[in-house]
Tab-separated table of C-alpha atoms and ligand atoms in Angstrom:
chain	number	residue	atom	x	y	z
X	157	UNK	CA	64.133	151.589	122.817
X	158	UNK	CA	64.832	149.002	125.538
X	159	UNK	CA	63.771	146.119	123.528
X	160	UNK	CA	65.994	147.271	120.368
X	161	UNK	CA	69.071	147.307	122.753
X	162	UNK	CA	67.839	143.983	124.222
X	163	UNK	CA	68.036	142.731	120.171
X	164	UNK	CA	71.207	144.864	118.908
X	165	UNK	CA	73.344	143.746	122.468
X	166	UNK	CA	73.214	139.776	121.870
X	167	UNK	CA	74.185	140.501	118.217
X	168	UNK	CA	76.733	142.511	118.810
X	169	UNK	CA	78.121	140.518	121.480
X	170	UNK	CA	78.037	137.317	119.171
X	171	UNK	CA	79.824	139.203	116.502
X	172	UNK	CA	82.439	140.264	118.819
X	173	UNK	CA	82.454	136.741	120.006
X	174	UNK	CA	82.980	135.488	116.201
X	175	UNK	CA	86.117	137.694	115.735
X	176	UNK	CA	87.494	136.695	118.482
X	177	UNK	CA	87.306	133.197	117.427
X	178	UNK	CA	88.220	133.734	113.954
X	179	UNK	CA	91.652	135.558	115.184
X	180	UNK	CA	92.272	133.211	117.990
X	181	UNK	CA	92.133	130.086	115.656
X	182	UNK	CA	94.533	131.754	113.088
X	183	UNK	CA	98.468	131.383	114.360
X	184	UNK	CA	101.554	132.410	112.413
X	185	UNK	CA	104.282	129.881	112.635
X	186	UNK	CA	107.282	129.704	110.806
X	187	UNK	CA	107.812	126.346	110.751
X	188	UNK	CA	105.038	123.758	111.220
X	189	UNK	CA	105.901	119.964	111.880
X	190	UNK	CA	102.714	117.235	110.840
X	191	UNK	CA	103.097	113.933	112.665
X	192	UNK	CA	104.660	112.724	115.913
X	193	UNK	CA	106.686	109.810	114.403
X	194	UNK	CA	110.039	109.188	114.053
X	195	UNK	CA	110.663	111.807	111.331
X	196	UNK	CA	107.957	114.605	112.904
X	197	UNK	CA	110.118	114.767	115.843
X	198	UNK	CA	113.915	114.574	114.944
X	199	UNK	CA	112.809	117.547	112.708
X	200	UNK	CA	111.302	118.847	115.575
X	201	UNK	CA	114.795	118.538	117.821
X	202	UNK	CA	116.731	119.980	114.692
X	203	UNK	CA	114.176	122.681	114.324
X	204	UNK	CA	113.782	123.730	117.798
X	205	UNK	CA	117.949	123.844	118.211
X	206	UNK	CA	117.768	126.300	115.188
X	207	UNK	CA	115.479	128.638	117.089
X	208	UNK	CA	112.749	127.776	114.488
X	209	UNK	CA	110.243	127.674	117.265
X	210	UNK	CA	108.401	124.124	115.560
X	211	UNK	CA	104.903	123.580	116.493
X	212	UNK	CA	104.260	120.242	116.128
X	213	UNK	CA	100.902	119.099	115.366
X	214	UNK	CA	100.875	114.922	116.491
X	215	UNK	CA	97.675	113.415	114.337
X	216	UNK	CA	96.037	110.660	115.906
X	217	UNK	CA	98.629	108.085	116.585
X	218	UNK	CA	100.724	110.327	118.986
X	219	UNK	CA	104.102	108.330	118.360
X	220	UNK	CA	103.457	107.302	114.980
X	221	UNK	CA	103.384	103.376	114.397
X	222	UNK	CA	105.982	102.263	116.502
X	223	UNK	CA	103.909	102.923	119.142
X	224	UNK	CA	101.876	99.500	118.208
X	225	UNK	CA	104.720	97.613	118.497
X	226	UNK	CA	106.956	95.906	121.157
X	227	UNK	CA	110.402	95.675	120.529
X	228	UNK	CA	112.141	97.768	118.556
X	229	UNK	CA	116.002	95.751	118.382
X	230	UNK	CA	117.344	97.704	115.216
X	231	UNK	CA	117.394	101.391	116.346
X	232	UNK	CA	121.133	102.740	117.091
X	233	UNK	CA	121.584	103.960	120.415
X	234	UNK	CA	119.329	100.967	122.280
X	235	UNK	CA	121.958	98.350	122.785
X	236	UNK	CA	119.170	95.877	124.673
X	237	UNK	CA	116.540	97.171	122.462
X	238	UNK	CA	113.604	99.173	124.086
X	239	UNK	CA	110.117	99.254	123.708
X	240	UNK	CA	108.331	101.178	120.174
X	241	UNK	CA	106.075	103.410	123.034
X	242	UNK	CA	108.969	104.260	125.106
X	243	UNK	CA	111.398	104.799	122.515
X	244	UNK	CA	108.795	107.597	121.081
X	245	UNK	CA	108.473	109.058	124.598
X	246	UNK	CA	112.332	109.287	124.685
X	247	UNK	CA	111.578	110.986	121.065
X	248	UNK	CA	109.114	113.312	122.322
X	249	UNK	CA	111.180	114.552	125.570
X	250	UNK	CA	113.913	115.473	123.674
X	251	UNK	CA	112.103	117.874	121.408
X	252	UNK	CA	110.369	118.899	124.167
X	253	UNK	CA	113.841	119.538	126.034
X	254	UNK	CA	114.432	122.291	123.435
X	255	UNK	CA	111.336	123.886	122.997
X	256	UNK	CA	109.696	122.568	120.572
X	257	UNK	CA	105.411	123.084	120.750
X	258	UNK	CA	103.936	119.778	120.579
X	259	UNK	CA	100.293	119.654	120.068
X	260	UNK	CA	97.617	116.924	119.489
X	261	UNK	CA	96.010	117.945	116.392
X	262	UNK	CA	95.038	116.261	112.935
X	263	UNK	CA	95.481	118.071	109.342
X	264	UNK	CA	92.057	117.911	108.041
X	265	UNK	CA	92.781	120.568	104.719
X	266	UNK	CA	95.722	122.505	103.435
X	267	UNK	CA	96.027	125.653	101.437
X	268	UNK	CA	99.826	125.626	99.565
X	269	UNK	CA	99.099	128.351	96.763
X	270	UNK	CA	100.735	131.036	98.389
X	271	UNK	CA	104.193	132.050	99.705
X	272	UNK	CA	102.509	131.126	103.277
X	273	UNK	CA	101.334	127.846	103.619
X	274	UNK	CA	97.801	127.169	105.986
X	275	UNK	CA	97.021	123.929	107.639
X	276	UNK	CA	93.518	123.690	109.267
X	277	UNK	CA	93.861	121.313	112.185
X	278	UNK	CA	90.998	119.297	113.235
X	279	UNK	CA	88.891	121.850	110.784
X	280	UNK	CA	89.009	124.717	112.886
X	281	UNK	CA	92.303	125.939	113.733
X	282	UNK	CA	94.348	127.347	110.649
X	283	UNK	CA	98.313	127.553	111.184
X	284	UNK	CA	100.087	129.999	108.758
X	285	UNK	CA	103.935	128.999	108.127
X	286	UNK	CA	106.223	129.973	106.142
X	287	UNK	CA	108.040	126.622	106.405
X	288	UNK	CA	105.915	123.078	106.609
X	289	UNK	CA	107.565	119.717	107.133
X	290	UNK	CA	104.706	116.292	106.109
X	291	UNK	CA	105.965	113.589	108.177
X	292	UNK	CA	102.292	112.108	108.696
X	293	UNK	CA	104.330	108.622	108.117
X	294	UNK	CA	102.461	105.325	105.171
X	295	UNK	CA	100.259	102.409	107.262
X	296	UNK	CA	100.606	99.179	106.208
X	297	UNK	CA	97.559	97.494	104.932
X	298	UNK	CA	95.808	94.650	106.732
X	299	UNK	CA	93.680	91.767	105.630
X	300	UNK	CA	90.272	93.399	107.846
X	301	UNK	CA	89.999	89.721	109.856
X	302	UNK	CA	89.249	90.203	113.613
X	303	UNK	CA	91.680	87.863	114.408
X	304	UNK	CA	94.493	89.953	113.158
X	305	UNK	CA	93.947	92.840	115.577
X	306	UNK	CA	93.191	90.387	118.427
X	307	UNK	CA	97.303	88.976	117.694
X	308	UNK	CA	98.720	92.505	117.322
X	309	UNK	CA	102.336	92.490	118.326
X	310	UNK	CA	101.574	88.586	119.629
X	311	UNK	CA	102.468	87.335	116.307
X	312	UNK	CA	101.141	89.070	113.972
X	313	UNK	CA	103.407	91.767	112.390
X	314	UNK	CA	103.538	94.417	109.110
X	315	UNK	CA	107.291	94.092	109.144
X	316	UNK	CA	109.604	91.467	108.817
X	317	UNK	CA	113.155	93.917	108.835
X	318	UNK	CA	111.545	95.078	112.116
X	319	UNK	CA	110.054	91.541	113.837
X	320	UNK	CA	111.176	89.078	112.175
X	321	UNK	CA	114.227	88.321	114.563
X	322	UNK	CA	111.835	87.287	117.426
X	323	UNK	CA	110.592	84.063	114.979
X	324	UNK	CA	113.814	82.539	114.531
X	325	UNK	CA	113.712	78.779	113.872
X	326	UNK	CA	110.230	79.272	114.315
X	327	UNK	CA	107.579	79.069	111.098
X	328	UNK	CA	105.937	81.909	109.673
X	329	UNK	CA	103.914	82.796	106.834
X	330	UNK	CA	103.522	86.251	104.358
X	331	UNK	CA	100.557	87.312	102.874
X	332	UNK	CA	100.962	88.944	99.337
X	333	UNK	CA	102.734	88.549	96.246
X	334	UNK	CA	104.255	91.668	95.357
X	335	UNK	CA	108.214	92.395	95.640
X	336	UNK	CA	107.354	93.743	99.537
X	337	UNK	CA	105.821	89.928	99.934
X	338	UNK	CA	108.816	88.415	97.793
X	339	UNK	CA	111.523	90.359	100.146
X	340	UNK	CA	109.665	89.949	103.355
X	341	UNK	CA	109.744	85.953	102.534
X	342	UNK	CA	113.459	86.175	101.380
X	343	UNK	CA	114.264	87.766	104.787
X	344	UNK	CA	112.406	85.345	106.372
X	345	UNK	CA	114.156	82.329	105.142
X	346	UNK	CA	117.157	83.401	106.252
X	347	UNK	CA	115.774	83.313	109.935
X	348	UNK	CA	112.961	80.815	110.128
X	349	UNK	CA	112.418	77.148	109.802
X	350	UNK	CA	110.151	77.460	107.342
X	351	UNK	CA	108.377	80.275	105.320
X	352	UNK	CA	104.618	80.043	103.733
X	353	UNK	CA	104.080	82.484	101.262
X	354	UNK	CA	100.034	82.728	101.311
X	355	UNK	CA	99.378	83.926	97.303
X	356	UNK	CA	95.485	85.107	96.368
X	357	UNK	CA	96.261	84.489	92.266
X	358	UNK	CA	98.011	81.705	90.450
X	359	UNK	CA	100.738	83.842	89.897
X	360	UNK	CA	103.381	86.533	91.775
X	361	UNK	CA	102.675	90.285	90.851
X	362	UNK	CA	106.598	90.664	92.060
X	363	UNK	CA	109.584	91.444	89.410
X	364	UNK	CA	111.296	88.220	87.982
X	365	UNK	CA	114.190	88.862	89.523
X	366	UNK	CA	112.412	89.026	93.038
X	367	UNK	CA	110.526	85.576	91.954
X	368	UNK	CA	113.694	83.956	90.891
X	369	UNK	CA	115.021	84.652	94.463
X	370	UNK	CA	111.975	83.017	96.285
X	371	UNK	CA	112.003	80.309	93.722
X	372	UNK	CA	115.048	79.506	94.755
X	373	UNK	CA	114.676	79.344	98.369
X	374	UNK	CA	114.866	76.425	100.142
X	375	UNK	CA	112.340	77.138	102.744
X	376	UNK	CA	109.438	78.581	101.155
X	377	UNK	CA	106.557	77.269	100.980
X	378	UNK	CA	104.218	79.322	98.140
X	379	UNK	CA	100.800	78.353	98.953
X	380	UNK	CA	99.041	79.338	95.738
X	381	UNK	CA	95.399	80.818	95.277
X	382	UNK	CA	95.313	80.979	99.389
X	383	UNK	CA	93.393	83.553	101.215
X	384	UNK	CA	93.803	83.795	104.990
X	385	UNK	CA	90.232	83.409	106.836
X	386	UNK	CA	91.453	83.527	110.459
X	387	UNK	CA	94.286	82.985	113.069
X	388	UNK	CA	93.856	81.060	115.930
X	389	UNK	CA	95.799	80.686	119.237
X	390	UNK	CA	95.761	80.732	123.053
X	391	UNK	CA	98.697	83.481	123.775
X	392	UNK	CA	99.554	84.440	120.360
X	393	UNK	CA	99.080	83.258	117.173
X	394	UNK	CA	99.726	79.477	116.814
X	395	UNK	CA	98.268	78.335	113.187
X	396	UNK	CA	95.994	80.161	110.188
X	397	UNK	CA	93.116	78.950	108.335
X	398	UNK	CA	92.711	79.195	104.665
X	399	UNK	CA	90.624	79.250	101.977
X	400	UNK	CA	92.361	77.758	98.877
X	401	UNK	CA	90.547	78.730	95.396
X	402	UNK	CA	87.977	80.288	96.974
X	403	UNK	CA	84.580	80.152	95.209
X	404	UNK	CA	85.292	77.764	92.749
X	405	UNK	CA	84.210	73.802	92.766
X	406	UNK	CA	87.430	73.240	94.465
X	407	UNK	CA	87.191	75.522	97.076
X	408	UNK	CA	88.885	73.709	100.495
X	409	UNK	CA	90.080	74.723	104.185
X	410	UNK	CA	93.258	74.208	105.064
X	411	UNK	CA	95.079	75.167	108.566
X	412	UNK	CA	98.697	75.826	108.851
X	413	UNK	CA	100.771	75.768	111.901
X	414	UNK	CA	102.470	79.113	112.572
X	415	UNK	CA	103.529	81.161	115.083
X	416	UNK	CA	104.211	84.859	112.798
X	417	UNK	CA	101.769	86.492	110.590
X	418	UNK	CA	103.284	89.096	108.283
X	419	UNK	CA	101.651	91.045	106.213
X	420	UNK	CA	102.882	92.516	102.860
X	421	UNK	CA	100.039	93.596	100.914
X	422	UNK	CA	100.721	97.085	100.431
X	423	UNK	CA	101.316	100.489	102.660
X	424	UNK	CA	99.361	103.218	102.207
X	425	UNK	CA	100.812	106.857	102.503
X	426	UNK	CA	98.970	109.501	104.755
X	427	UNK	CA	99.176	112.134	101.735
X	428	UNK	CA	95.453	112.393	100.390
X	429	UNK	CA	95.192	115.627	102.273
X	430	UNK	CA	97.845	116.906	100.545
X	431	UNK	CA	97.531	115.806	96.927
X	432	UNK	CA	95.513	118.984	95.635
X	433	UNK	CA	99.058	120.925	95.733
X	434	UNK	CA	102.101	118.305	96.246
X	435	UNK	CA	103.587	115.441	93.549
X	436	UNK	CA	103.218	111.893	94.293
X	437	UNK	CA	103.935	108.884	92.980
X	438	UNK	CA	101.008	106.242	91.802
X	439	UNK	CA	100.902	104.776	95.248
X	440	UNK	CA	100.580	107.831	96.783
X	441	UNK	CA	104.346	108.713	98.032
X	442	UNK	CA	105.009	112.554	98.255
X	443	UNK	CA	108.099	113.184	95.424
X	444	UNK	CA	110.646	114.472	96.906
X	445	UNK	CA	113.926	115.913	94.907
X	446	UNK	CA	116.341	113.301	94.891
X	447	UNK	CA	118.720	114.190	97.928
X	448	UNK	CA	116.608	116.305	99.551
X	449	UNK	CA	113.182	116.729	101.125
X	450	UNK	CA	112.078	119.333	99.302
X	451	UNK	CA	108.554	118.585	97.363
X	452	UNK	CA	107.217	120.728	94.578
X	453	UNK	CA	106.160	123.497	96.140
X	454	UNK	CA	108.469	125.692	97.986
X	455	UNK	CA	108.526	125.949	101.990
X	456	UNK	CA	106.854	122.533	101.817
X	457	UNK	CA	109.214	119.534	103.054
X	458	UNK	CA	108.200	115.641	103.398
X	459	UNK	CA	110.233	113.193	105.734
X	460	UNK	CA	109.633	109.166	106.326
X	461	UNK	CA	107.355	106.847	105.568
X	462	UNK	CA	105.057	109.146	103.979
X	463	UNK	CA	107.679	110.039	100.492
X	464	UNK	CA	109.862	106.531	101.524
X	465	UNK	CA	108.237	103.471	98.800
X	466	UNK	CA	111.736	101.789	99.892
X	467	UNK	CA	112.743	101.690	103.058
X	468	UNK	CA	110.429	102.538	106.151
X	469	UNK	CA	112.283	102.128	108.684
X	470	UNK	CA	112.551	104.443	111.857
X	471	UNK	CA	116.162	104.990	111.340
X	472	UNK	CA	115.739	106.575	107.626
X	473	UNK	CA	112.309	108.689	109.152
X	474	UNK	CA	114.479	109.836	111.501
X	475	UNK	CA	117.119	110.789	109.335
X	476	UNK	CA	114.835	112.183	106.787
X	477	UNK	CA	113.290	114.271	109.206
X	478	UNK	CA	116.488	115.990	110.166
X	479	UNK	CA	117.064	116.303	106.456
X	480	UNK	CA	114.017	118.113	106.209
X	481	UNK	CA	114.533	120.617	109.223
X	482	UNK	CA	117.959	121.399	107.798
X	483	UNK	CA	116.211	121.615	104.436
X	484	UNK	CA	113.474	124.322	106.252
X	485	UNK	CA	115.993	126.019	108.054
X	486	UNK	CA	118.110	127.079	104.682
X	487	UNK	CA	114.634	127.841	103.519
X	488	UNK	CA	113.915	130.445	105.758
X	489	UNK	CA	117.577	131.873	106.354
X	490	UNK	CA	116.860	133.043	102.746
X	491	UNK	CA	112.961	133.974	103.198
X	492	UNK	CA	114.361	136.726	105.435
E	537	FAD	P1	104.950	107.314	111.465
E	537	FAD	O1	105.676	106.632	112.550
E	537	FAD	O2	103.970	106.539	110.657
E	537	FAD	O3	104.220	108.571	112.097
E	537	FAD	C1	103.309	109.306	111.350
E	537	FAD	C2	102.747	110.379	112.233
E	537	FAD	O4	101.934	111.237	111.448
E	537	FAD	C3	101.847	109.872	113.357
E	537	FAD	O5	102.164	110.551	114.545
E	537	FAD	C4	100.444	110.239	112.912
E	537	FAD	O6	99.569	110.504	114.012
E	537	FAD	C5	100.731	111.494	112.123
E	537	FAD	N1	99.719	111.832	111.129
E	537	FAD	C6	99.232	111.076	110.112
E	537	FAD	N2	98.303	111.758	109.431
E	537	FAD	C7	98.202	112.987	110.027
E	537	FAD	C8	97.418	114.143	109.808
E	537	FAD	N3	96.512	114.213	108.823
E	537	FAD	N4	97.581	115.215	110.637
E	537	FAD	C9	98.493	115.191	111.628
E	537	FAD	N5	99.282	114.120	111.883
E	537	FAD	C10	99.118	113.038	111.091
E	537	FAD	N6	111.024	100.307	112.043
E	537	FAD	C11	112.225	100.045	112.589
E	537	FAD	O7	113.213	100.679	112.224
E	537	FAD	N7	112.367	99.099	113.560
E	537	FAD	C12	111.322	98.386	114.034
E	537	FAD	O8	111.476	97.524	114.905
E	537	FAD	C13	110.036	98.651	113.498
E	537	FAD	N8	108.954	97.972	113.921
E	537	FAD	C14	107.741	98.247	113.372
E	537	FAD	C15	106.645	97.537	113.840
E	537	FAD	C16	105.396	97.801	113.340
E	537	FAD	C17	104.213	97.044	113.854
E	537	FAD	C18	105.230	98.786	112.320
E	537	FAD	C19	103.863	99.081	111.767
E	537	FAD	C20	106.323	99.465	111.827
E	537	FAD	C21	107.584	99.196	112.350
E	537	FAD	N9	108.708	99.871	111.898
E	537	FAD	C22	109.924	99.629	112.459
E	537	FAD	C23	108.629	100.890	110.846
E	537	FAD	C24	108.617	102.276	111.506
E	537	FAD	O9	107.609	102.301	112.488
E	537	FAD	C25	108.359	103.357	110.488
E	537	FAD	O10	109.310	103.281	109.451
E	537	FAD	C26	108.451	104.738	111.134
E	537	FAD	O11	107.579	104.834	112.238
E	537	FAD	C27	108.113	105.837	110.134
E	537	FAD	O12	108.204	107.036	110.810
E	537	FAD	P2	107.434	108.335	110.304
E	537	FAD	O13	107.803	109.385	111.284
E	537	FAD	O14	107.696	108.551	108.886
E	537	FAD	O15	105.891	107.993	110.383
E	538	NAP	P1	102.042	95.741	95.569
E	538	NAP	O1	102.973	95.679	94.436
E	538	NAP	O2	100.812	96.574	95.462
E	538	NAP	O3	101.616	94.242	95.888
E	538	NAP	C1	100.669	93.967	96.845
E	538	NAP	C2	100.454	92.475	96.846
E	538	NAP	O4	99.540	92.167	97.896
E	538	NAP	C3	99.856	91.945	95.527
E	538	NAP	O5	100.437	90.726	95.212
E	538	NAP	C4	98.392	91.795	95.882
E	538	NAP	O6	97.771	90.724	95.218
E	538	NAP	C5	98.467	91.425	97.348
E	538	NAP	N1	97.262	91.808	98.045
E	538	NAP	C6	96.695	93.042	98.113
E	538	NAP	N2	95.584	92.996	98.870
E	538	NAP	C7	95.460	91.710	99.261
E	538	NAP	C8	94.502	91.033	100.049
E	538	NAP	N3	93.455	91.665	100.590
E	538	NAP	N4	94.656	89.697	100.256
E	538	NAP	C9	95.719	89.032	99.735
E	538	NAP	N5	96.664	89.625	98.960
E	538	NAP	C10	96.519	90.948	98.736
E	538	NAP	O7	102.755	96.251	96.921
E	538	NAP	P2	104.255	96.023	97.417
E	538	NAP	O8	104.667	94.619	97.214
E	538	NAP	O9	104.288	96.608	98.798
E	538	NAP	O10	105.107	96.939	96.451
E	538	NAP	C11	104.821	98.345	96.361
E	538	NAP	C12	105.804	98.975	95.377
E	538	NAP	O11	107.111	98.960	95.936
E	538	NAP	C13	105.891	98.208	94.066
E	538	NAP	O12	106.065	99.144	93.051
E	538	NAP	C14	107.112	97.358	94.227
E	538	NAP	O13	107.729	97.034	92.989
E	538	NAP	C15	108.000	98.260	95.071
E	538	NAP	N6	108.945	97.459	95.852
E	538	NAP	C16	110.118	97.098	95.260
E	538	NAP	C17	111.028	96.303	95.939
E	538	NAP	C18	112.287	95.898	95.276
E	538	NAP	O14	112.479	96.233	94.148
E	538	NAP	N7	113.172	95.203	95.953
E	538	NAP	C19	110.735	95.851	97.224
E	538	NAP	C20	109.534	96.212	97.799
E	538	NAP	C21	108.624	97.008	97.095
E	538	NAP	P3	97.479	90.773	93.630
E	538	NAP	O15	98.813	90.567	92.985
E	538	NAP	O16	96.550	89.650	93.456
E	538	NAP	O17	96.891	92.111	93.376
């Protein structure tokens, strides 16, 4: 007798224990925010003033990626410019100020077949919503060299709209041939001494029209069948090394003097979780109906970076992400 008590009252107890934990990591929401950038919270202050009670869940960059920069000189509002880390603090206190639940948390699966929408955080907690706004943000792609992460935001940069004021006069180069690579260089030109455009093939991938423009330029410098090796400096970058036709019988080093490094090979989206239920594009951008942030399925909303191929800027993540709250709020005004 005693010893069947001693075996049914651990078992019991673990059940219990089980459906406690299965009910305490399931929470009904109705509106659920994903990512902590620009866009994630401006929805987050829209939602929260339309008593949509947002959780927001921040992913692992808790500010998004203006937190890995310096100076941010191009967002309204900052007439002597402020810091990216700061200005997302200022972000994150004002959603805070009305309510909203901010949470660090990263979407590891979603379920969008029904009419409520679950989001597994960290794969364990599940968050039912009725409304979900993606604004998990698109990271630029980088070359992989050590040297780039020891220069990051000391000269080496994934955004020329965003640093390439702070190099003017100065010499810079771009890495990439694509139209991102062809516009960065453009915008460049306009600023800097002189622009090297570091180019893997013989030839741009970027449209003829784009080509045309950096053709034209006076101050670029294409540096063809280049691939960037290292960066070198004592407080920031100062000059690059390169490989020209790398592998072949003419294979050579050459340094250049610098002092930016931009990068323009390519952004990637932070969709992949999502691409079993929502449209994107080739790249990987959630569609989003012209004019709106509304995605394919219903409920479901996308802001910034993450459905933005154009423009990436924290300005238009912002604004998409009160687009999207305004989007979720109509949403659920009908839902009732
Ligand atoms: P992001 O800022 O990318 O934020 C995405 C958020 O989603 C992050 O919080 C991340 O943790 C979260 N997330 C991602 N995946 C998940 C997941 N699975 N689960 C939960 N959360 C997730 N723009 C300017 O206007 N001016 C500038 O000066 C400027 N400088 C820049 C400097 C650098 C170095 C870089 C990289 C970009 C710069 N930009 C600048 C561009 C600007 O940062 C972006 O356009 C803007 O941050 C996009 O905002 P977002 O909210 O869409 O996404
Ligand atoms: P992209 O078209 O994919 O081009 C990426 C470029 O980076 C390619 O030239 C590629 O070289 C190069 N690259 C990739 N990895 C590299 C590496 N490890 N080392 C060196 N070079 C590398 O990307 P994008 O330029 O960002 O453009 C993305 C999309 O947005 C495109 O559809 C583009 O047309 C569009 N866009 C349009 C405009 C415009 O119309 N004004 C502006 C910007 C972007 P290879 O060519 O050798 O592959």
């Amino acid at each position: 007798m005693n010893s069947d008590m001693d075996i049914c009252k651990p078992l019991d107890l673990q059940k219990d224990g089980q459906n406690m934990m299965n009910s305490e990591n399931i929470e009904k929401v109705r509106c659920l925010i994903i990512g902590s950038g620009p866009a994630g919270y401006t929805a987050a202050i829209y939602a929260s003033r339309a008593n949509l009670r947002p959780v927001l869940y921040t992913g692992l960059e808790t500010g998004g990626q203006l937190t890995t920069t310096t100076d941010v000189d191009n967002y309204p509002g900052y007439p002597e410019g402020v810091t990216g880390p700061q200005m997302m603090e200022d972000f994150k206190k004002q959603a805070e100020r009305f309510g909203a639940d901010i949470r660090f948390g990263i979407a590891t699966s979603v379920d969008f077949s029904g009419k409520i929408h679950k989001v597994t955080f960290d794969d364990m907690k599940i968050i039912e919503a009725d409304a979900v706004i993606i604004a998990t943000g698109a990271t630029a792609k980088y070359l992989g060299l050590e040297s780039e992460t020891r220069y990051a935001g000391m000269g080496v940069s994934a955004c020329a709209t965003c640093d390439g004021f702070f190099y003017r006069g100065k010499d810079v180069a771009v890495v990439g041939g694509g139209d991102t690579a062809a516009e960065e260089a453009i915008y460049l030109s306009g600023l800097c001494r002189k622009v090297y455009l570091i180019v893997r093939r013989h030839e741009l991938r970027a449209s003829k029209v784009m080509q045309d423009k950096v053709f034209k330029s006076g101050n670029i410098e294409i540096l063809w069948e280049h691939q960037a090796i290292n960066l070198f400096g004592e407080n920031g970058v100062e000059g690059a090394t390169l490989v020209k036709k790398k592998g072949t019988a003419d294979e050579e080093t050459v340094t250049i003097k610098i002092d930016g490094f931009f990068l323009a090979i390519g952004h990637t989206p932070n969709s992949v979780v999502f691409k079993q239920y929502l449209e994107t594009d080739q790249v990987g951008y959630i569609k989003t109906i012209p004019g709106t942030s509304k995605t394919n399925v219903e409920g479901v909303f996308a802001a910034g970076d993450v459905q933005d191929p154009n423009y990436r800027q924290a300005v238009t993540a912002a604004g998409s992400g009160c687009m999207a709250a305004i989007d979720a709020e109509h949403y659920l005004s009908e839902l009732k």
